[in-house]
Amino acid sequence: MDANKLQSLRHSTAHLLAAAVLHLYPKTKLTIGPAIENGFYYDAAFEKPISEDDLPQIENEMKKVLKTWKGFTKREVTEKEAKEIYKNNEYKKELIDEIVKRGEKITLYKIGDFEDLCRGGHSENPQKDIGDFKLLSIAGAYWHGDEKNPMLTRIYGTAFPTKKELDEYLEMLQEAKQRDHKKLGKELDLFVFSETVGKGLPLWTPKGSAVRRVLERFIVDEEIKRGYLHVYTPDLASLALYEKSGHYPYYKESMYAPITIDDEQFMLRPMSCPHHFELYLSRPHSYKELPIRFAELAKMYRYEQSGELAGLQRVRAFTLADAHIIAKVDQAEGEINKVLDLIEFIAQTFGLEHGKEYHYRLSLGERAEEKKYYKDDKSWDKAEAVLRKVLKNRKSHFVEAPGEAAFYGPKIDVQMKNVNGKEDTAFTVQYDFVMPKRFNLTYINEKGEEEQPIVIHRSSIGAIERVMAFLIEHYAGAFPLWLAPVQIVLLPIADRHAEFAQEAAKELRNAGIRVDADIRSERLQAKIRDATLQKVPFMGIIGDKEIAEKAISVRKRNGEDLGQLKIAPFLEQLLQDIDKKI
Ligand SMILES: [Zn+2]
Ligand SMILES: [Zn+2]
């Protein structure tokens, strides 16, 4: 089924939901019910709150109603008529005002005994097209998404042309729930939130921090190997810097309010570009130095609505693996190629396949929109051609997205698919010909003249928080050995074996292994179960025999038994595997 038809089917099912709700709760005030990416929802003001326990009953009613449905009929009404129909529904009246303001016609669609204010887009034969549907959840949603408005009840559901497709989707949802990084983050003790610290501000536990540290070291080391110059610049900067870059006031909505220090205003930075440009400007540069690749694990602060915050996926303070490559125009192609090499290398290390877990999108400028795009057709043409050429030469599959570029130039978006099948721009590689002008970045060319470089803004992996959320779900919490917060846990069988376990742990820790010794006076089976639940890659069991042999009996988290191994050679093997990022 094509996307439009599927959307009409789901939109029609939203009508079905509304009809059933009115049958069961006649005093409900309906508002809007659109189709969304994986289904539909309807927002309504219920007289009394309902819960997810009520969903099966609503579903049953929907099934009954569907049997009576033939097809949608449409009528057009005047503003006065529409307001009379919805005289008791202030939400619909507001919608009518909005329709009138936009100069559109007011249309009502009727099917069975239910009529709704709607602009159309339904299945021609809902009874035939709606193969199967399911109501999934209930959430609170502010009217028009504004916290100052009343809170409505949103019922989410989905519908498919066949029962088989619905079942497959529900199974995927179930699997995704198991892998949900918020759930696993709690169970595996990786990060927490504190009401007192604030929303969208994660606290990383020692275990989560261990994973993060490994991840960050890996990225920094790899970038340094590839010629990046890693730097540190402050999270805070004078408001004047963002006025110079143009982020203020244009990007104001995403920034936090200025902080006044000694009569001067400062901003928590939403991006690090201007800091890196100022670093570049601290002394003159020759063409021989270019490209200069400034990289930083840069802390940033961007405003996100509280309703948008989601675990580590959407936060209000995050760390971007950021870099700015300042290059001569003729170096751009080679540099972008190298950036994509790096991105693909890192992705490969995590077992992510290009074309499967992620793909490229070439975002182009819609030049006619002069407010959104910097006016310089020649530079746009050149930049877009370079990016397209790089992708074509690499034989990378990509889609083009007109109108998705940044203000200052086109970009390659790295689109990631999460376990829910939802696709998102994870990070980007941008070609910028505007900021060098604005900051007056220059270098001295071969002829001794000043020339303007271009800037490539890029990330190698995106925001650390987001990557962590992604990796937790990707591995379902079972991190590979090199990333695991605890790589091996030693399990003494009885209390008398605890001392040896602690000594062995010390030896492994000294060699750089992340090791725990579980010296609780629990039964071995209980200790094995706990370590398995914590998804620790290796368990080392220690009893009398092992102590006599200076060995441990090694078990993998999948239950595989490696038998009794001497500590020294086992350690050697572990270190080799970690080095290979297994
Ligand atoms: Zn409709
Ligand atoms: Zn930047």
XYZ file of C-alpha atoms in Angstrom, residues 1 6 9 13 63 66 123 125-134 158-166:
26
model
C 0.000 0.000 0.000
C -1.970 4.181 4.341
C -6.630 4.620 6.144
C -9.456 5.113 11.761
C -15.335 -2.640 15.609
C -17.001 0.059 11.466
C -10.240 5.963 2.615
C -14.072 2.295 1.535
C -12.988 2.205 5.184
C -14.745 -1.086 5.864
C -12.621 -2.775 3.229
C -9.395 -0.782 3.657
C -9.027 -0.887 7.442
C -7.757 -4.447 7.787
C -7.056 -4.245 11.492
C -6.357 -1.624 14.126
C -5.202 -1.326 17.709
C -2.415 2.307 14.658
C -4.094 0.625 11.717
C -2.956 -1.533 8.830
C -4.451 -2.958 5.648
C -4.066 -6.500 7.041
C -3.995 -8.238 10.406
C -0.605 -9.734 9.527
C 0.987 -6.322 9.091
C -0.536 -5.141 12.373
